[in-house]
Structure formats: structure tokens, C-alpha cells
Short mmCIF file of C-alpha atoms in Angstrom, two decimals:
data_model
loop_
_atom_site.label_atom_id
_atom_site.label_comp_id
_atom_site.label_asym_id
_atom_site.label_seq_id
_atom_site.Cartn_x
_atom_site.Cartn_y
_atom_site.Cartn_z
CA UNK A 72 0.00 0.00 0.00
CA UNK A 73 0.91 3.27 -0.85
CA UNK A 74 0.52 5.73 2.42
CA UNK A 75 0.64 9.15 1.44
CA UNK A 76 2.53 10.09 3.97
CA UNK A 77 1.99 14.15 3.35
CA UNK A 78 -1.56 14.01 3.68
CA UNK A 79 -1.78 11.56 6.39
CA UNK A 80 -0.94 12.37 10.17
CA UNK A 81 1.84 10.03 11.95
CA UNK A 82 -0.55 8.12 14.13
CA UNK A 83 -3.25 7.50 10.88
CA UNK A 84 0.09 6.11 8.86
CA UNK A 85 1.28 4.19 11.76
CA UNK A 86 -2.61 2.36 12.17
CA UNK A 87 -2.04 1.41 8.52
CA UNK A 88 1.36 -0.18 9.04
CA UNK A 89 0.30 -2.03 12.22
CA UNK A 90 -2.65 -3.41 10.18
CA UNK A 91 -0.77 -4.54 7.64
CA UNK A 92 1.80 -6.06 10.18
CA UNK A 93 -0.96 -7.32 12.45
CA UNK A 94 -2.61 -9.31 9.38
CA UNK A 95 0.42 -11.33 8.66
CA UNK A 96 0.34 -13.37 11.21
CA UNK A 97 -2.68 -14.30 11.45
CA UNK A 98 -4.41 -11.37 13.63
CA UNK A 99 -8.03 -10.94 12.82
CA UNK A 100 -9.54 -7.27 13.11
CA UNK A 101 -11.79 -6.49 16.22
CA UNK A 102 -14.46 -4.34 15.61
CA UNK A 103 -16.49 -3.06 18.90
CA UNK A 104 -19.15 -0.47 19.50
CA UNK A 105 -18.39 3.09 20.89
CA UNK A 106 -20.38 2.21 24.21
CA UNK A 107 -20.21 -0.16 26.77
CA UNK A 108 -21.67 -0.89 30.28
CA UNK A 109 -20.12 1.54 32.86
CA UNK A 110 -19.98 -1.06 34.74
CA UNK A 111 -17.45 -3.00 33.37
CA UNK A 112 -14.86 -0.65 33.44
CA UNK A 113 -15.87 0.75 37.29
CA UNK A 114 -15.36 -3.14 38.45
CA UNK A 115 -11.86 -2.94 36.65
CA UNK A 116 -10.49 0.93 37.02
CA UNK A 117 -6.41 -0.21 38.32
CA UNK A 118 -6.16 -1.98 34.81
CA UNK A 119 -7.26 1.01 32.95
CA UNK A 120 -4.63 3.74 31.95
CA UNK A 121 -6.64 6.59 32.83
CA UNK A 122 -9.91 6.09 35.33
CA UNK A 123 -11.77 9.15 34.16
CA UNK A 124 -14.22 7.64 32.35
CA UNK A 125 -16.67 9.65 30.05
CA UNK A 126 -20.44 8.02 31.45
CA UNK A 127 -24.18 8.59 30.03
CA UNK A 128 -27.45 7.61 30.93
CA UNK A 129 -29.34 5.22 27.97
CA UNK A 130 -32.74 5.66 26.67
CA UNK A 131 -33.44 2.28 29.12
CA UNK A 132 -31.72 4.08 32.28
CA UNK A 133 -28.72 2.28 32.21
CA UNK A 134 -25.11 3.86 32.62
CA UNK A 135 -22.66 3.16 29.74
CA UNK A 136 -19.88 4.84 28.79
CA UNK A 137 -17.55 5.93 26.30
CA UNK A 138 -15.28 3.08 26.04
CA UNK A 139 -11.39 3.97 27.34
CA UNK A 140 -10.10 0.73 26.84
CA UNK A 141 -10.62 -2.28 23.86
CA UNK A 142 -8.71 -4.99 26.21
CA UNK A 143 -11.84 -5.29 28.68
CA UNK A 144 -14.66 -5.99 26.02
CA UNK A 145 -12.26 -8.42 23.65
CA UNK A 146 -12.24 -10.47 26.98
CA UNK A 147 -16.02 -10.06 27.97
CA UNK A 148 -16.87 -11.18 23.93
CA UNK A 149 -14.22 -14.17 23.79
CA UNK A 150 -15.08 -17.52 24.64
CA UNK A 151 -12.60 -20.16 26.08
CA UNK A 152 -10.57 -22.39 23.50
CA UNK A 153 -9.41 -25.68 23.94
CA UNK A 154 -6.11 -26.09 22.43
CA UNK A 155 -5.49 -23.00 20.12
CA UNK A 156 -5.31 -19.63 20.90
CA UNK A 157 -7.63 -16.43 19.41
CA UNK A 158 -6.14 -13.59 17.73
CA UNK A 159 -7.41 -10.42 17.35
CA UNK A 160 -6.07 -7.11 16.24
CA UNK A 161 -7.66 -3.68 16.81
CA UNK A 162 -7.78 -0.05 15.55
CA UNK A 163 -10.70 1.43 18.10
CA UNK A 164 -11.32 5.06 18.91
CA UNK A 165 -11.11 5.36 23.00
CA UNK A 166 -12.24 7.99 24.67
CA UNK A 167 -10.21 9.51 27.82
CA UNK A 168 -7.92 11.82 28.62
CA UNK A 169 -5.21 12.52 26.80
CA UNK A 170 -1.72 12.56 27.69
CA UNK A 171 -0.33 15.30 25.52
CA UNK A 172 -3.79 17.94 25.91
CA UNK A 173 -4.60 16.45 29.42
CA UNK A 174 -8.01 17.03 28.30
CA UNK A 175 -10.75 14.68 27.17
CA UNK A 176 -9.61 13.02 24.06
CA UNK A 177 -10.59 10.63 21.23
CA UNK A 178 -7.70 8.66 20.62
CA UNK A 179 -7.03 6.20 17.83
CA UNK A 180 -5.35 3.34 19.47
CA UNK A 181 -3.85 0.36 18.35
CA UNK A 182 -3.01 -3.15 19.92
CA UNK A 183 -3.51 -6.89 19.80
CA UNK A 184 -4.56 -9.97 22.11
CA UNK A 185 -3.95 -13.23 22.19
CA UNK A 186 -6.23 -15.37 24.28
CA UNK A 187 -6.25 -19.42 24.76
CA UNK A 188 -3.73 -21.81 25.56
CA UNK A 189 -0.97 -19.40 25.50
CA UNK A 190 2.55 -21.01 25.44
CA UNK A 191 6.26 -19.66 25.01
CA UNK A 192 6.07 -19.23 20.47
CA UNK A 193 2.64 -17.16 21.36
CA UNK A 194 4.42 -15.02 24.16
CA UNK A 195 7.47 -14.60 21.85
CA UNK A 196 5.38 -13.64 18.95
CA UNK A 197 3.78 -10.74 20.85
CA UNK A 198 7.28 -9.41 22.00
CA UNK A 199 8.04 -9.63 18.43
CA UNK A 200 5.22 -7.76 16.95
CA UNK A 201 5.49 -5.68 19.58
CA UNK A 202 9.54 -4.65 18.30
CA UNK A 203 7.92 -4.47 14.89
CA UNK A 204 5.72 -2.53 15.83
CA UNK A 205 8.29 0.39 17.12
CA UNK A 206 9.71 -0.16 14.24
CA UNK A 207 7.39 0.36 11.79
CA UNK A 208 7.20 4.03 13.89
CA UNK A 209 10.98 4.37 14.08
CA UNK A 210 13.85 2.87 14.10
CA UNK A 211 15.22 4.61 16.79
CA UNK A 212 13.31 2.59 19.45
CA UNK A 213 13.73 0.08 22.46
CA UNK A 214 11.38 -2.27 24.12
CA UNK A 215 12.49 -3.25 27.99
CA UNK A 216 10.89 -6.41 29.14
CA UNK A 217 10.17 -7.60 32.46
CA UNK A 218 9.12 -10.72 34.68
CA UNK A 219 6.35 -10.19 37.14
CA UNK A 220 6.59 -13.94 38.15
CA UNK A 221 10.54 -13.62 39.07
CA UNK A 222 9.97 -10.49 40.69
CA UNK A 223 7.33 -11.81 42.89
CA UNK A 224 8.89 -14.54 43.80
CA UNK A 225 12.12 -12.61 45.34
CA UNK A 226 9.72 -9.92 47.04
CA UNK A 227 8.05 -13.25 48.61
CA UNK A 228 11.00 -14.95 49.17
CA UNK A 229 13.27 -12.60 50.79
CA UNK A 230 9.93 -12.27 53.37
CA UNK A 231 8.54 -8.78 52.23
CA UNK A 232 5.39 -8.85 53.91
CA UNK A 233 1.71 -8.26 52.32
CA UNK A 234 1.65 -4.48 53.70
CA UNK A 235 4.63 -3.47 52.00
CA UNK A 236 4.42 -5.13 48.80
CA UNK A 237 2.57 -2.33 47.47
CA UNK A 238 5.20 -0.02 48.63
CA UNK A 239 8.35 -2.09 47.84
CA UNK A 240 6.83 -2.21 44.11
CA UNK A 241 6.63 1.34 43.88
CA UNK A 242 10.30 1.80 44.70
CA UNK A 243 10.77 -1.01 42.05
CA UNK A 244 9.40 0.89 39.56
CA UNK A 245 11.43 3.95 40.51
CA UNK A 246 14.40 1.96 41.55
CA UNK A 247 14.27 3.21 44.11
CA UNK A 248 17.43 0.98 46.21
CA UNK A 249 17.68 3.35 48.88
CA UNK A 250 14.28 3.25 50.27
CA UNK A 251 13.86 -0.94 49.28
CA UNK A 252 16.10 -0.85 51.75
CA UNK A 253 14.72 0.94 54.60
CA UNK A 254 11.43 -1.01 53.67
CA UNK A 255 13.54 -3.99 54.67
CA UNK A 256 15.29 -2.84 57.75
CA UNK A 257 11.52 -1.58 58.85
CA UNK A 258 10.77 -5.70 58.66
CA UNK A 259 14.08 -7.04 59.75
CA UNK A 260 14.74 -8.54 56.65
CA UNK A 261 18.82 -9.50 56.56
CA UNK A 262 21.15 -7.53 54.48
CA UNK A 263 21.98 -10.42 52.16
CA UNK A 264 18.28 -11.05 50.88
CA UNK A 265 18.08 -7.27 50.66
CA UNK A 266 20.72 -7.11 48.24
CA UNK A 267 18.97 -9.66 46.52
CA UNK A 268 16.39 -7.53 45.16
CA UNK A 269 18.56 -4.89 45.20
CA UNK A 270 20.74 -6.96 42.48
CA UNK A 271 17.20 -7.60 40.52
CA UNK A 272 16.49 -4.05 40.19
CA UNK A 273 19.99 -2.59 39.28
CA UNK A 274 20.61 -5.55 37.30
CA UNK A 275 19.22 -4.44 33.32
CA UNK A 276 20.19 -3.99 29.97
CA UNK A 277 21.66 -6.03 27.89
CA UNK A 278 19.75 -9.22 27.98
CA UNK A 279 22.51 -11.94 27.81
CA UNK A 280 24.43 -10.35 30.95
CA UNK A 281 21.03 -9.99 32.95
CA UNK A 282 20.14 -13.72 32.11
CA UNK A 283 23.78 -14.68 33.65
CA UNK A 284 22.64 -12.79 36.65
CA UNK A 285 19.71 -14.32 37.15
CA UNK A 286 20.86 -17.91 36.81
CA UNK A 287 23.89 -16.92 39.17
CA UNK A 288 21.91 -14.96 41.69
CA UNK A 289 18.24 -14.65 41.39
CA UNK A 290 17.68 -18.58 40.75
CA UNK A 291 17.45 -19.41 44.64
CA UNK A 292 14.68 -16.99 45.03
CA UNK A 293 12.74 -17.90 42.11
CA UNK A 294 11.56 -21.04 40.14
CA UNK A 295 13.87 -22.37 37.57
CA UNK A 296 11.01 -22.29 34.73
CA UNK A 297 10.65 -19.07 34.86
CA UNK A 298 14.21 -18.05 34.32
CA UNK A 299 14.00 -21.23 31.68
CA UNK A 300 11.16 -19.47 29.78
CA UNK A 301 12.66 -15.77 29.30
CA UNK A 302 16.09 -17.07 28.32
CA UNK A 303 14.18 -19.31 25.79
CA UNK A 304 11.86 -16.15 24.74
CA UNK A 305 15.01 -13.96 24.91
CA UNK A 306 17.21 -16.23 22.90
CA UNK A 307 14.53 -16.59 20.13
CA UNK A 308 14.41 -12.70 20.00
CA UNK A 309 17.92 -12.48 19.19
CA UNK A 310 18.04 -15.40 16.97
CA UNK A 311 15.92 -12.93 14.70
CA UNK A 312 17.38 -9.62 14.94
CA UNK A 313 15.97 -8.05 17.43
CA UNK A 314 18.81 -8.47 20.10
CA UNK A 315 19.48 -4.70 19.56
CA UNK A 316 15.54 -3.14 20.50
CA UNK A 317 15.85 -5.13 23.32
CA UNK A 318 16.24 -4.62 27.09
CA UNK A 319 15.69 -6.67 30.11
CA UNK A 320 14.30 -4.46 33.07
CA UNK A 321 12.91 -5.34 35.82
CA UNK A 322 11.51 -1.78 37.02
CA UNK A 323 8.87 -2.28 34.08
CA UNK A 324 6.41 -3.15 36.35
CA UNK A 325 2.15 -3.45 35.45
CA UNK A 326 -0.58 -3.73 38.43
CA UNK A 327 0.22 -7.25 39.82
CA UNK A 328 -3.51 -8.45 40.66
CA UNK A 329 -3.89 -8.28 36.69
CA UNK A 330 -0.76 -9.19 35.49
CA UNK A 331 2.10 -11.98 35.52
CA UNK A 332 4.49 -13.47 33.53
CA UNK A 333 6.29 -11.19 31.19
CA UNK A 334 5.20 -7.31 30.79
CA UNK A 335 6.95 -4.88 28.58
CA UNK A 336 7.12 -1.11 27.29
CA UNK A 337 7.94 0.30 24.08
CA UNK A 338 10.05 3.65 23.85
CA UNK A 339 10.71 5.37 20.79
CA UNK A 340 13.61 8.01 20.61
CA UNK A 341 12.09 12.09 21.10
CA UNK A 342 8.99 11.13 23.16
CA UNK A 343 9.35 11.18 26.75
CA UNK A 344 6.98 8.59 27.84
CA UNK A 345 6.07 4.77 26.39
CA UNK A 346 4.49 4.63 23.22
CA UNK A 347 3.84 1.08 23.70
CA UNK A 348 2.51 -1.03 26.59
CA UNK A 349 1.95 -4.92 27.06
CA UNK A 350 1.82 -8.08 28.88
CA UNK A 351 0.34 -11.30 30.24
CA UNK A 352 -2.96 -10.68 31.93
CA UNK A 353 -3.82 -14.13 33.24
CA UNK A 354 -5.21 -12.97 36.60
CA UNK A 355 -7.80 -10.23 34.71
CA UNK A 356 -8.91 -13.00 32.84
CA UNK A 357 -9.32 -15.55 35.72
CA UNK A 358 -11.07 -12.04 37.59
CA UNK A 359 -13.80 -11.91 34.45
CA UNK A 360 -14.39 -15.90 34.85
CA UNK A 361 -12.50 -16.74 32.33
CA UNK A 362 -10.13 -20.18 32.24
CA UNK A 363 -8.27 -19.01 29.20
CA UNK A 364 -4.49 -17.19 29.47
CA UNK A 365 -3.69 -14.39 27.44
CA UNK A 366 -0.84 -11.80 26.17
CA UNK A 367 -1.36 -8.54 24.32
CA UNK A 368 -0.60 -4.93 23.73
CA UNK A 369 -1.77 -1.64 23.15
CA UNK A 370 -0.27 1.53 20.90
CA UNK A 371 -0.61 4.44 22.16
CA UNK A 372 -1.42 7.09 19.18
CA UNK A 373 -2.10 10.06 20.81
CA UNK A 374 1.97 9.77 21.56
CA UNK A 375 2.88 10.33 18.21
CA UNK A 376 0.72 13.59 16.78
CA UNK A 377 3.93 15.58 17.47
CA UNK A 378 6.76 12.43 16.52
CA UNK A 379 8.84 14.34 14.02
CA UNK A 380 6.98 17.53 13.72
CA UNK A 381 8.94 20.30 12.47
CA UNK A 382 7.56 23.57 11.91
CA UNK A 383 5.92 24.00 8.65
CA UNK A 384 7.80 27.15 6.10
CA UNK A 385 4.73 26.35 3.72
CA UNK A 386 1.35 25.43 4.10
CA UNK A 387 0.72 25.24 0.11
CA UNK A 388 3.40 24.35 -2.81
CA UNK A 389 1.27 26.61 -5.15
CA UNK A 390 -1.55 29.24 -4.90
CA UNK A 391 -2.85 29.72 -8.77
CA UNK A 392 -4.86 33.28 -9.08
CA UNK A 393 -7.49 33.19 -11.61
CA UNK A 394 -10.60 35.80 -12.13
CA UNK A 395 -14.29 35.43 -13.65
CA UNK A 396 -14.54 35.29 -16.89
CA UNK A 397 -10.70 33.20 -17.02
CA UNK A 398 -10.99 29.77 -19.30
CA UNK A 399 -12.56 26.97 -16.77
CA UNK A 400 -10.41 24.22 -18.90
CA UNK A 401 -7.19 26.00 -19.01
CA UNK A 402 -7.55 26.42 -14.65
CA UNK A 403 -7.81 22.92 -14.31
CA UNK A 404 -5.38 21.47 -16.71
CA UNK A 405 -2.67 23.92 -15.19
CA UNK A 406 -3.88 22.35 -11.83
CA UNK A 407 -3.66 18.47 -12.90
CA UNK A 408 -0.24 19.43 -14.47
CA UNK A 409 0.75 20.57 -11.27
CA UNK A 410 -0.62 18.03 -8.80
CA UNK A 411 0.69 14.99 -11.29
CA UNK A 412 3.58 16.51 -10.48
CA UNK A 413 3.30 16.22 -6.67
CA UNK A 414 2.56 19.62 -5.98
CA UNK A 415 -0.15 21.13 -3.37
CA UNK A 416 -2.08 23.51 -5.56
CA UNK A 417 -4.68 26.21 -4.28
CA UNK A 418 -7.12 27.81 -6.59
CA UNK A 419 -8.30 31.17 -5.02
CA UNK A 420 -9.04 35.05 -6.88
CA UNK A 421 -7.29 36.38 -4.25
CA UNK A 422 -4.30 35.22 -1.93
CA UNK A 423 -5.92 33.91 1.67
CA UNK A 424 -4.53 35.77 4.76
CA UNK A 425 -1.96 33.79 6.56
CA UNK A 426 -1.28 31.19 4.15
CA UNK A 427 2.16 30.77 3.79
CA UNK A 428 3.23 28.79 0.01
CA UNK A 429 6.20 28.60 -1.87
CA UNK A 430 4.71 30.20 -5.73
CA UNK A 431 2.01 32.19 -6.36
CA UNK A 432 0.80 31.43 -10.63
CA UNK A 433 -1.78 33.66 -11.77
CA UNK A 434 -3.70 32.49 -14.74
CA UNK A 435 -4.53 34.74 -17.63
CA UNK A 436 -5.72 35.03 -21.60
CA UNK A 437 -1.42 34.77 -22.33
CA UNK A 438 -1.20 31.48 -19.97
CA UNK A 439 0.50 30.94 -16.69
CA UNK A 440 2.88 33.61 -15.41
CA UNK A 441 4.82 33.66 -12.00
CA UNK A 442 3.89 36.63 -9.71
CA UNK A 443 6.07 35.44 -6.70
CA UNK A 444 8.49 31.86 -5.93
CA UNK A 445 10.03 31.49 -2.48
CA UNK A 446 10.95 27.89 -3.38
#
């Protein structure tokens, strides 16, 4: 496909390359309605990424709202599999605030989910769509990938207790070693289990040299499956090319009584915050009664209206002046002429106020003369 890339803004090309991307493997489009029960998304506000939620009254009384999320209602509409997995791919307007306005915003968002018997080729195949994804947007991008299972498993082993666990994942997330340990000397936890997590949260980067850490270190404190299945995930990535876009890092950290398993962000170089976020959700489904497992990932749009935005010298290659009476067939071949030739072209009798072009034409019985050219 063809994406006119100077008519079309940077998140409407990037929906068409993730489309494209997403329907290569497999990835069946999504299609839901603007509205859902407000109750659905009150019963689930910590997974949402905003919990300002746009809400009406129906015709019938009942509260819906303005969906802020497409993750919640591919769940509520997909039925358990037996031994194959569903995958879906969306491109959904949601409605909440947004990051760059902070004001209420519909935002074209992109993502995909992969529900059923999810097993280590369906978890790498997300991670890898996910790097392709970036791509697609830039290639100056990185995605850092995390383990919620290993991580829990050293906060639980090194006898963090219930109370704190909120707290001690906050200062994860920030790494934060400093406070982790006054956290631990407020619970008479030992120095040498305290540098334990300590190690896990300073330890990131390069993924080979965190894996050796983990299987030197961490591996007490953890099960050895679970260091198995990201070196396997890890080593499949860089068997591929992707070795380069990605990170290991254990501060990427999503709410833990929805997630597990492997979570992830997407960067992309020039925009401050993740453009990309993802991960295993097993516990949201097993919240919404479901028995399946699942993966997926959203793209955050709204993050790239201003990716590579440089201030525009000209609005308009070409403003042609032509007056009443001026041959209607001569105007409009001088016009196709100029467009088949890539040009922006504005007809007007007079030049607009505050329109800024490069040549200004103006059309008369002798042809086309040049009255101005700041090419």
C-alpha cells in the first residue's frame, strides 16, 4: 500500500502499518461499539490507563460509557478455546484523557490480544510484533521487558510482607534501592536477601548479561522455569534480529492483581513517555471468569501527533490566481499538471490571509505567469 505520507498524520500512517503487520500473522480485526456498560470498566479501574471515564445515561436508564479501553470488552466477547489460541487485532477510537492535551480526548489506538492456551512461540510472537511494531514508527526505538513472576517470587521470598508489597513495588518501579532498603530494615529482613532484590532491580540492559545474573543470583529466590522461559523467549528474539531493540528491566512493572508473567514497554527516541505497553494478563482473565491465558498490547497514538513535527515554512506548494470570466479548462489542466507533479495547488481570486506557500501562478488570456516563488 501506498501511504501518502503528506496528507496523512503520523498516528493514521502508523494504524495502517500495524494493520498490515498485524494481518500477517494471522491477527483478525476487532471491531467493537463506541459504548459499553459503565460497569465493566468501574469493576476494573487499576487496569485502565486513565480512570476518568466519560459516562451517560441510555434511553433504558442504564449507565454506559464511552469506552477507554478495547482490552476489557475483547475479553467479555471471547469464549474459552481448547487447544489454540484467538487472535485479534484492533484499531478502536477510546475515549479519555489525553496525555499530551490532558483534556478529554478521542484517541485512535492500536493493539492486539492473544487469548487461549498461550505457550512460550505465542508469548514470543507478541514481543516480536510488539519490536515491529516500534519499528514500523521508528527505528530509533527500544522495548524493555520484564518478569512479574521472578519479581514476585524474590519480594516473597526474601519475606517482604503483604503491607509493603505495594510499597516495595513502587520503589521497584522507581528503583528506588535506597528506600527498598529501609522497607527492609523496617521488617528485619537481613542484608543479604536485601541485596537480593537490590541486584534484581539494578541488574538491566543487555539481555545476555542480565540472564547470567539471574541464573547466578536470582535462581534461589525464584523457580527455575521461569528463568527457563525468558532465556528461551530472549534467545529466540535475538536469533531474529531483534537483540538490539531489546532490554531486560525489571523496574517495568504493570498492576500485579492483573498481570504476571512477562510485561513490557515500548520507547521510541524524542517522546518522553512509552508509546507502547503490554503483557500477560492471566489474573484479569481468571477475575472476568475466564479459564483461558492471554498476552497482548496496546499503541498508544495520541503519543505520536507531534513524533517528528517540524515547523511548517509552507502550508501550500502553489496558490494559482485566476478571475471570472478566465478559461474553466485551461484552470484545471494547469492544476492536474501541477498536482501529477506532486505539488499542493490552491485555486483562489485572491491570496488567503496567513497562508504561507512557496509560488504564487496567476492564470490569464497569455497562460500561466509567476507573480512570486520562495521555493
Amino acid at each position: 500500500m501506498d501511504i501518502k505520507t503528506n496528507v496523512l498524520k503520523n498516528e493514521e500512517i502508523a494504524i495502517f502499518k500495524l494493520r498490515q503487520l498485524y494481518g500477517k500473522y494471522g491477527y483478525s480485526q476487532y471491531k467493537m461499539s463506541k459504548f459499553e456498560e459503565y460497569d465493566l470498566y468501574v469493576r476494573n479501574k487499576d487496569f485502565l490507563v486513565s480512570d476518568s471515564i466519560i459516562t451517560f445515561t441510555d434511553t433504558n436508564g442504564k449507565l454506559l460509557a464511552l469506552k477507554p479501553d478495547v482490552t476489557l470488552s475483547i475479553i467479555k466477547n471471547t469464549k474459552d478455546t481448547g487447544n489454540y489460541v484467538n487472535k485479534v487485532y484492533y484499531n478502536e477510537n477510546v475515549y479519555r484523557i489525553s496525555k499530551g492535551s490532558h483534556s478529554y480526548k478521542e484517541i485512535m489506538q492500536s493493539g492486539l490480544e492473544c487469548i487461549g492456551e498461550i505457550d512460550a512461540y505465542n508469548i514470543y510472537e507478541v514481543l516480536m510484533l510488539a519490536a515491529e511494531s516500534l519499528i514500523s514508527i521508528s527505528d530509533d526505538c527500544v522495548l524493555d521487558i520484564s518478569d512479574l513472576d521472578i519479581l514476585s517470587d524474590v519480594i516473597d521470598n526474601i519475606g517482604i510482607s503483604a503491607e509493603n508489597k505495594k510499597n516495595i513495588l513502587k520503589c521497584v518501579s522507581e528503583k528506588n534501592t535506597h528506600e527498598i532498603a529501609n522497607i527492609c530494615n523496617s521488617e528485619n529482613i537481613p542484608e543479604d536477601k536485601c541485596n537480593i532484590l537490590k541486584k534484581l532491580v539494578l541488574t538491566y540492559g543487555e539481555p545476555n548479561k542480565v540472564i547470567k545474573t539471574l541464573e547466578e543470583d536470582i535462581a534461589p529466590y525464584t523457580k527455575k522455569e521461569n528463568i527457563e522461559l525468558l532465556k528461551t523467549i530472549i534467545v529466540a528474539l535475538e536469533n531474529n534480529g531483534y537483540g538490539s531493540r531489546v532490554r531486560i528491566d525489571f523496574s517495568v512493572i504493570n498492576d500485579m492483581s492483573y498481570y504476571n508473567g512477562i510485561v513490557f514497554k515500548g520507547f521510541i527516541n524524542n517522546i518522553p513517555t512509552g508509546v507502547l505497553s503490554g503483557g500477560q494478563y492471566d489474573k484479569l482473565m481468571k477475575k472476568m471468569g475466564k479459564k483461558s491465558r492471554a498476552i497482548g498490547f496496546a499503541v498508544y497514538l495520541d503519543m505520536l501527533e507531534r513524533f517528528n513535527e517540524t515547523d511548517k515554512i509552507f502550508d501550500i506548494d502553489t496558490i494559482i490566481l485566476y478571475k471570472d470570466g478566465d478559461d474553466l479548462n485551461s484552470l484545471n489542466d494547469t492544476i492536474k499538471m501541477l498536482t501529477e507533479n506532486g505539488k499542493s495547488v490552491m485555486a483562489q481570486k485572491s491570496v488567503p490571509a496567513d497562508v504561507k506557500y512557496k509560488q504564487l501562478l496567476k492564470l490569464n488570456d497569455k497562460g500561466v505567469i509567476i507573480i512570486e516563488n520562495h521555493a
